[in-house]
Structures are given as structure tokens and as C-alpha cells.
Short mmCIF file of N, CA and C in Angstrom, two decimals:
data_model
loop_
_atom_site.label_atom_id
_atom_site.label_comp_id
_atom_site.label_asym_id
_atom_site.label_seq_id
_atom_site.Cartn_x
_atom_site.Cartn_y
_atom_site.Cartn_z
N UNK A 1147 53.79 -2.31 -4.77
CA UNK A 1147 52.72 -1.23 -3.99
C UNK A 1147 51.30 -1.60 -4.74
N UNK A 1148 50.21 -1.89 -3.60
CA UNK A 1148 48.94 -1.88 -4.28
C UNK A 1148 48.56 -3.30 -5.02
N UNK A 1149 49.45 -4.15 -4.81
CA UNK A 1149 49.20 -5.74 -5.52
C UNK A 1149 47.82 -6.17 -4.84
N UNK A 1150 47.48 -5.82 -3.71
CA UNK A 1150 46.23 -6.73 -3.03
C UNK A 1150 45.11 -5.48 -3.19
N UNK A 1151 45.26 -4.49 -4.02
CA UNK A 1151 44.08 -3.46 -3.87
C UNK A 1151 43.29 -4.23 -5.22
N UNK A 1152 42.31 -5.18 -4.81
CA UNK A 1152 41.54 -5.83 -6.07
C UNK A 1152 40.31 -6.10 -4.87
N UNK A 1153 39.39 -6.68 -6.15
CA UNK A 1153 37.93 -6.72 -5.35
C UNK A 1153 38.14 -8.36 -4.32
N UNK A 1154 38.91 -9.14 -4.93
CA UNK A 1154 39.16 -10.29 -4.79
C UNK A 1154 39.79 -10.36 -3.05
N UNK A 1155 40.87 -9.45 -2.96
CA UNK A 1155 41.30 -9.14 -1.63
C UNK A 1155 40.48 -8.64 -0.75
N UNK A 1156 39.69 -7.56 -1.02
CA UNK A 1156 38.66 -6.90 -0.36
C UNK A 1156 37.35 -7.94 0.30
N UNK A 1157 37.39 -8.68 -0.75
CA UNK A 1157 36.09 -9.75 -0.38
C UNK A 1157 36.14 -11.00 0.49
N UNK A 1158 37.62 -11.15 0.32
CA UNK A 1158 38.10 -12.60 1.21
C UNK A 1158 39.02 -12.27 2.33
N UNK A 1159 40.17 -11.46 1.83
CA UNK A 1159 41.07 -11.36 2.98
C UNK A 1159 40.72 -10.31 4.17
N UNK A 1160 39.81 -9.45 3.49
CA UNK A 1160 39.08 -8.30 4.36
C UNK A 1160 37.83 -8.90 5.00
N UNK A 1161 37.42 -9.57 4.11
CA UNK A 1161 35.88 -10.15 4.63
C UNK A 1161 34.83 -8.95 4.47
N UNK A 1162 34.77 -8.11 3.71
CA UNK A 1162 33.60 -6.90 3.49
C UNK A 1162 32.90 -7.24 2.29
N UNK A 1163 31.58 -7.09 2.39
CA UNK A 1163 30.72 -7.13 1.13
C UNK A 1163 30.02 -6.11 0.98
N UNK A 1164 30.56 -4.83 1.43
CA UNK A 1164 29.32 -3.42 1.05
C UNK A 1164 29.24 -3.03 -0.20
N UNK A 1165 30.46 -3.39 -1.03
CA UNK A 1165 30.53 -2.94 -2.49
C UNK A 1165 30.45 -4.45 -3.14
N UNK A 1166 28.99 -4.36 -4.11
CA UNK A 1166 28.73 -5.51 -4.58
C UNK A 1166 29.48 -6.30 -5.53
N UNK A 1167 30.29 -5.49 -5.99
CA UNK A 1167 30.52 -6.04 -7.46
C UNK A 1167 32.26 -5.51 -8.03
N UNK A 1168 33.01 -6.21 -8.59
CA UNK A 1168 34.31 -5.46 -8.74
C UNK A 1168 34.25 -4.53 -9.57
N UNK A 1169 33.31 -4.28 -10.79
CA UNK A 1169 33.46 -3.08 -11.57
C UNK A 1169 32.73 -1.63 -10.60
N UNK A 1170 32.16 -2.03 -9.50
CA UNK A 1170 32.05 -0.84 -8.85
C UNK A 1170 33.04 -0.72 -7.94
N UNK A 1171 34.04 -1.69 -7.40
CA UNK A 1171 35.01 -1.88 -6.81
C UNK A 1171 36.42 -0.80 -7.50
N UNK A 1172 36.27 -1.34 -8.67
CA UNK A 1172 37.10 -0.94 -9.85
C UNK A 1172 37.05 0.90 -10.29
N UNK A 1173 36.02 0.95 -10.02
CA UNK A 1173 35.56 2.52 -10.56
C UNK A 1173 36.17 3.25 -9.48
N UNK A 1174 36.38 3.20 -8.00
CA UNK A 1174 37.57 4.05 -6.92
C UNK A 1174 38.90 3.62 -6.55
N UNK A 1175 39.00 2.79 -7.33
CA UNK A 1175 40.48 2.34 -6.93
C UNK A 1175 41.69 3.33 -7.52
N UNK A 1176 41.29 3.76 -8.77
CA UNK A 1176 42.38 4.71 -9.38
C UNK A 1176 42.70 5.78 -8.38
N UNK A 1177 41.56 6.43 -8.14
CA UNK A 1177 41.91 7.71 -7.26
C UNK A 1177 42.55 7.52 -6.01
N UNK A 1178 41.82 6.34 -5.43
CA UNK A 1178 42.42 6.41 -3.82
C UNK A 1178 43.99 5.72 -4.00
N UNK A 1179 44.22 4.89 -5.14
CA UNK A 1179 45.80 4.49 -5.04
C UNK A 1179 46.51 5.86 -5.45
N UNK A 1180 46.00 6.54 -6.24
CA UNK A 1180 47.13 7.86 -6.42
C UNK A 1180 47.17 8.72 -5.06
N UNK A 1181 45.95 8.96 -4.85
CA UNK A 1181 45.96 9.52 -3.13
C UNK A 1181 47.22 8.98 -2.04
N UNK A 1182 47.09 7.61 -2.24
CA UNK A 1182 47.87 7.31 -1.25
C UNK A 1182 49.29 7.44 -1.61
N UNK A 1183 49.63 7.07 -2.93
CA UNK A 1183 50.77 7.01 -3.31
C UNK A 1183 51.56 8.29 -3.41
N UNK A 1184 50.65 9.51 -3.27
CA UNK A 1184 51.30 10.82 -3.02
C UNK A 1184 51.70 10.93 -1.64
N UNK A 1185 50.61 10.43 -0.66
CA UNK A 1185 51.04 10.32 1.02
C UNK A 1185 52.27 9.94 1.27
N UNK A 1186 52.59 8.72 0.47
CA UNK A 1186 53.61 7.96 0.59
C UNK A 1186 54.95 8.88 0.11
N UNK A 1187 55.01 9.18 -1.28
CA UNK A 1187 55.92 10.08 -1.63
C UNK A 1187 56.51 11.39 -1.01
N UNK A 1188 55.22 11.89 -0.07
CA UNK A 1188 55.28 12.95 0.85
C UNK A 1188 55.92 12.70 1.99
N UNK A 1189 55.72 11.34 2.59
CA UNK A 1189 56.58 10.70 3.51
C UNK A 1189 55.36 10.83 4.92
N UNK A 1190 54.16 11.14 4.29
CA UNK A 1190 53.21 11.19 5.58
C UNK A 1190 52.74 10.13 5.90
N UNK A 1191 52.71 8.78 5.45
CA UNK A 1191 52.28 7.25 5.61
C UNK A 1191 53.33 6.54 5.65
N UNK A 1192 53.38 5.51 6.54
CA UNK A 1192 54.55 4.62 6.69
C UNK A 1192 53.65 3.34 6.83
N UNK A 1193 53.67 2.54 6.13
CA UNK A 1193 52.86 0.91 6.39
C UNK A 1193 53.57 0.29 7.85
N UNK A 1194 52.45 -0.17 8.64
CA UNK A 1194 52.71 -0.57 10.09
C UNK A 1194 52.63 -2.07 9.88
N UNK A 1195 51.75 -2.72 9.08
CA UNK A 1195 51.85 -3.90 9.12
C UNK A 1195 51.60 -4.66 7.67
N UNK A 1196 51.88 -5.96 7.72
CA UNK A 1196 52.01 -6.25 6.26
C UNK A 1196 50.06 -6.18 5.70
N UNK A 1197 50.76 -5.58 4.18
CA UNK A 1197 49.35 -5.12 3.71
C UNK A 1197 48.69 -4.29 4.19
N UNK A 1198 49.33 -3.39 4.89
CA UNK A 1198 48.54 -2.24 5.83
C UNK A 1198 47.81 -1.13 4.60
N UNK A 1199 48.68 -0.96 3.75
CA UNK A 1199 48.39 0.06 2.89
C UNK A 1199 47.48 -0.26 1.81
N UNK A 1200 47.57 -1.38 1.57
CA UNK A 1200 46.61 -2.25 0.39
C UNK A 1200 45.17 -2.46 1.20
N UNK A 1201 45.28 -2.89 2.66
CA UNK A 1201 43.87 -2.86 3.27
C UNK A 1201 43.15 -1.62 3.46
N UNK A 1202 44.04 -0.42 3.73
CA UNK A 1202 43.66 0.84 3.97
C UNK A 1202 43.10 1.51 2.69
N UNK A 1203 43.58 1.27 1.87
CA UNK A 1203 43.15 1.65 0.32
C UNK A 1203 41.76 0.97 -0.11
N UNK A 1204 41.60 -0.29 -0.02
CA UNK A 1204 40.35 -1.11 0.19
C UNK A 1204 39.29 -0.62 0.67
N UNK A 1205 39.55 0.15 1.83
CA UNK A 1205 38.59 0.52 3.19
C UNK A 1205 38.34 1.83 2.39
N UNK A 1206 38.97 2.67 1.83
CA UNK A 1206 38.63 3.76 1.53
C UNK A 1206 37.90 3.88 0.33
N UNK A 1207 38.19 2.92 -0.35
CA UNK A 1207 37.34 2.37 -1.70
C UNK A 1207 35.88 2.33 -1.13
N UNK A 1208 35.89 1.68 -0.28
CA UNK A 1208 34.32 1.12 0.35
C UNK A 1208 33.56 2.63 1.03
N UNK A 1209 34.75 3.45 1.71
CA UNK A 1209 33.82 4.88 1.51
C UNK A 1209 33.58 5.40 0.87
N UNK A 1210 34.22 5.50 -0.25
CA UNK A 1210 33.87 6.08 -1.48
C UNK A 1210 32.28 5.74 -1.91
N UNK A 1211 32.48 4.33 -2.13
CA UNK A 1211 31.46 4.09 -2.69
C UNK A 1211 29.82 4.05 -1.58
N UNK A 1212 30.09 3.89 -0.35
CA UNK A 1212 29.30 4.50 0.57
C UNK A 1212 28.48 5.78 0.31
N UNK A 1213 29.66 6.68 0.06
CA UNK A 1213 29.37 8.24 0.14
C UNK A 1213 28.38 8.46 -1.14
N UNK A 1214 28.86 7.57 -1.98
CA UNK A 1214 28.23 8.16 -3.29
C UNK A 1214 26.92 7.19 -3.20
N UNK A 1215 26.63 6.28 -2.61
CA UNK A 1215 25.20 5.48 -2.62
C UNK A 1215 24.66 6.19 -1.72
N UNK A 1216 24.99 6.91 -0.65
CA UNK A 1216 24.23 7.88 0.27
C UNK A 1216 23.79 9.28 -0.37
N UNK A 1217 24.67 9.64 -1.50
CA UNK A 1217 24.61 10.80 -2.02
C UNK A 1217 23.21 10.69 -3.24
N UNK A 1218 23.24 9.54 -3.73
CA UNK A 1218 22.09 9.24 -4.59
C UNK A 1218 20.93 8.42 -4.32
N UNK A 1219 20.88 8.52 -2.83
CA UNK A 1219 19.78 7.88 -1.97
C UNK A 1219 19.41 6.41 -2.58
N UNK A 1220 20.81 5.81 -2.72
CA UNK A 1220 20.71 4.12 -2.82
C UNK A 1220 21.19 3.43 -1.89
N UNK A 1221 21.04 4.11 -0.70
CA UNK A 1221 22.03 3.32 0.31
C UNK A 1221 20.62 2.07 1.15
N UNK A 1222 19.32 1.73 0.04
CA UNK A 1222 19.03 0.79 0.99
C UNK A 1222 17.56 1.64 1.66
N UNK A 1223 17.68 2.86 2.08
CA UNK A 1223 16.80 3.43 2.56
C UNK A 1223 15.54 3.70 1.85
N UNK A 1224 14.19 3.30 2.09
CA UNK A 1224 13.28 3.40 1.28
C UNK A 1224 12.78 4.69 0.85
N UNK A 1225 12.59 5.09 -0.53
CA UNK A 1225 12.31 6.35 -1.13
C UNK A 1225 10.72 6.44 -1.20
N UNK A 1226 10.01 5.36 -1.63
CA UNK A 1226 8.62 5.03 -1.60
C UNK A 1226 8.05 3.80 -1.57
N UNK A 1227 6.90 3.62 -1.40
CA UNK A 1227 6.30 2.32 -1.34
C UNK A 1227 4.84 2.32 -1.37
N UNK A 1228 4.17 1.10 -1.60
CA UNK A 1228 3.10 0.90 -1.75
C UNK A 1228 2.25 0.57 -0.35
N UNK A 1229 1.21 1.30 0.27
CA UNK A 1229 0.37 0.48 1.26
C UNK A 1229 -0.89 0.42 0.74
N UNK A 1230 -1.67 -1.18 0.66
CA UNK A 1230 -2.90 -1.50 0.69
C UNK A 1230 -3.35 -0.19 -0.52
N UNK A 1231 -2.59 -0.34 -2.00
CA UNK A 1231 -2.94 0.70 -2.87
C UNK A 1231 -2.57 1.89 -2.89
N UNK A 1232 -2.35 2.18 -1.94
CA UNK A 1232 -1.70 3.45 -1.76
C UNK A 1232 -0.15 3.57 -2.19
N UNK A 1233 0.08 4.95 -2.93
CA UNK A 1233 1.66 5.06 -2.76
C UNK A 1233 1.75 6.34 -2.19
N UNK A 1234 3.35 5.78 -1.36
CA UNK A 1234 3.66 7.03 -0.59
C UNK A 1234 4.97 7.41 -0.90
N UNK A 1235 5.76 8.47 -1.09
CA UNK A 1235 7.10 9.10 -1.37
C UNK A 1235 7.80 9.76 -0.09
N UNK A 1236 9.09 9.40 -0.02
CA UNK A 1236 9.63 10.24 1.04
C UNK A 1236 10.44 10.83 0.39
N UNK A 1237 10.27 12.34 0.92
CA UNK A 1237 11.55 13.04 0.63
C UNK A 1237 12.61 12.93 1.01
N UNK A 1238 13.87 12.57 0.41
CA UNK A 1238 15.12 12.35 0.53
C UNK A 1238 16.15 13.33 0.18
N UNK A 1239 15.73 14.70 -0.38
CA UNK A 1239 16.17 15.76 -0.83
C UNK A 1239 17.37 16.21 0.28
N UNK A 1240 17.14 16.67 1.36
CA UNK A 1240 17.87 17.17 2.30
C UNK A 1240 19.16 15.90 2.74
N UNK A 1241 18.47 14.74 2.71
CA UNK A 1241 19.50 13.67 3.30
C UNK A 1241 20.55 13.64 1.67
N UNK A 1242 20.27 13.70 0.96
CA UNK A 1242 20.87 13.72 -0.40
C UNK A 1242 22.30 14.92 -0.70
N UNK A 1243 21.42 16.10 -0.31
CA UNK A 1243 22.22 17.18 -0.46
C UNK A 1243 23.27 17.42 0.73
N UNK A 1244 22.71 16.67 1.89
CA UNK A 1244 23.95 16.83 2.79
C UNK A 1244 25.22 15.78 2.89
N UNK A 1245 24.70 14.98 1.87
CA UNK A 1245 25.95 13.58 2.04
C UNK A 1245 26.82 14.32 0.82
N UNK A 1246 26.20 15.06 -0.28
CA UNK A 1246 26.93 15.90 -1.09
C UNK A 1246 27.98 16.48 -0.49
N UNK A 1247 27.41 17.43 0.19
CA UNK A 1247 28.19 18.43 0.78
C UNK A 1247 29.04 17.77 1.73
N UNK A 1248 28.87 16.84 2.53
CA UNK A 1248 29.61 16.20 3.53
C UNK A 1248 31.17 15.74 3.10
N UNK A 1249 31.94 16.14 2.28
CA UNK A 1249 33.41 15.89 1.60
C UNK A 1249 34.26 15.99 2.88
N UNK A 1250 34.38 16.74 4.01
CA UNK A 1250 34.72 16.69 4.84
C UNK A 1250 34.87 15.51 5.70
N UNK A 1251 33.81 15.23 5.77
CA UNK A 1251 33.44 13.50 7.03
C UNK A 1251 34.05 12.63 5.80
N UNK A 1252 33.90 12.56 4.77
CA UNK A 1252 34.71 11.30 3.92
C UNK A 1252 36.24 11.39 4.20
N UNK A 1253 36.78 12.46 3.96
CA UNK A 1253 38.00 12.72 4.24
C UNK A 1253 38.42 12.25 5.26
N UNK A 1254 37.72 12.54 6.50
CA UNK A 1254 37.93 12.00 7.83
C UNK A 1254 38.25 10.52 7.95
N UNK A 1255 36.86 10.00 7.23
CA UNK A 1255 36.66 8.68 7.33
C UNK A 1255 37.93 8.11 6.88
N UNK A 1256 38.51 8.58 5.56
CA UNK A 1256 39.49 7.81 4.72
C UNK A 1256 40.85 7.89 5.83
N UNK A 1257 40.91 8.74 6.59
CA UNK A 1257 42.13 8.96 7.23
C UNK A 1257 41.91 8.07 8.37
N UNK A 1258 40.84 7.67 8.79
CA UNK A 1258 40.50 6.92 9.94
C UNK A 1258 41.36 5.50 9.50
N UNK A 1259 40.86 5.12 8.40
CA UNK A 1259 41.41 3.59 7.82
C UNK A 1259 42.85 3.75 7.48
N UNK A 1260 43.61 4.86 7.16
CA UNK A 1260 44.92 5.11 7.26
C UNK A 1260 45.41 4.76 8.15
N UNK A 1261 45.05 5.63 9.48
CA UNK A 1261 45.62 5.51 10.71
C UNK A 1261 45.39 4.39 11.20
N UNK A 1262 44.50 3.58 10.82
CA UNK A 1262 44.24 1.97 11.61
C UNK A 1262 45.62 1.09 10.85
N UNK A 1263 45.60 1.35 9.65
CA UNK A 1263 46.53 0.21 8.79
C UNK A 1263 47.95 0.88 9.16
N UNK A 1264 48.23 2.22 9.14
CA UNK A 1264 49.47 2.68 9.04
C UNK A 1264 49.73 3.65 9.79
N UNK A 1265 51.21 4.11 9.58
CA UNK A 1265 51.40 5.37 10.73
C UNK A 1265 51.29 6.83 9.92
N UNK A 1266 50.58 7.52 10.47
CA UNK A 1266 50.46 8.71 9.55
C UNK A 1266 51.18 9.70 10.49
N UNK A 1267 52.15 10.81 9.81
CA UNK A 1267 53.44 11.46 10.27
C UNK A 1267 52.90 12.68 10.10
N UNK A 1268 53.59 13.59 10.53
CA UNK A 1268 53.32 15.17 10.59
C UNK A 1268 51.96 15.75 10.68
N UNK A 1269 51.59 15.39 11.90
CA UNK A 1269 50.23 16.11 12.10
C UNK A 1269 49.23 15.91 11.38
N UNK A 1270 48.95 14.87 10.65
CA UNK A 1270 47.77 14.93 9.51
C UNK A 1270 46.78 14.26 10.50
N UNK A 1271 45.33 14.62 10.36
CA UNK A 1271 44.24 14.28 11.06
C UNK A 1271 44.56 13.16 11.82
#
């Protein structure tokens, strides 16, 4: 179980590139593996296709990474710039706070990936 939950599988087999490096990928791997392991033990998810659970966990890791980037304001959105010698800063406080408080949305995104790759039982989202 989870043999393919690694950066190489994420980058090559799934063809994803949102997470820039292996260290960032591994930062979120353990938590997502343990979460899915518990769902399997409780009989809530069943793998529907080959490497389905591994693929879902990789995509859940990407959800966590993207959520963290949005919360920190590191999502590629310009926070300040210099135009013709004048400096201008954008207030991202509201967007960052919204991302931090948006835990339910993150959970829904994770279950979306689980439903795409696995059978989710017992009426879970």
C-alpha cells in the first residue's frame, strides 16, 4: 500500500507539476497516507482501479500544498510591484484569512479525488 505515493509517480505517471520539488511533496505525504489508511481500515473506501489509492493520495497532497500556498500568499499572485519608480502593495489579508478558514473546502477537494479514483462507501461526501 502507498508504494507509488512519491514525487516521481506524481510527476511522471500523473503528469502533475503544481508541487515544485520532492521535499515539498513529502511534507504532506505522511498525513494524507495516514488519513487514507484509516478510511481503508474503516471500510469507507475501496480501490476501483490500479494505483487508484496512490493516485488519490498524490492528488490530496497537491490539494494540501496548494491550500498552504494560498494561505501564505505564495500562489503566484502579485503582492507588490514597482511601476515607473513607484512602489505599490496589494492587501492580501482577506484572501489569506479566507484560505486559512476554508478547511471544509479543502476536505471537499480531497474527497473529490478519492471519489474519482476509488469507491467511497457509507454516504461520505
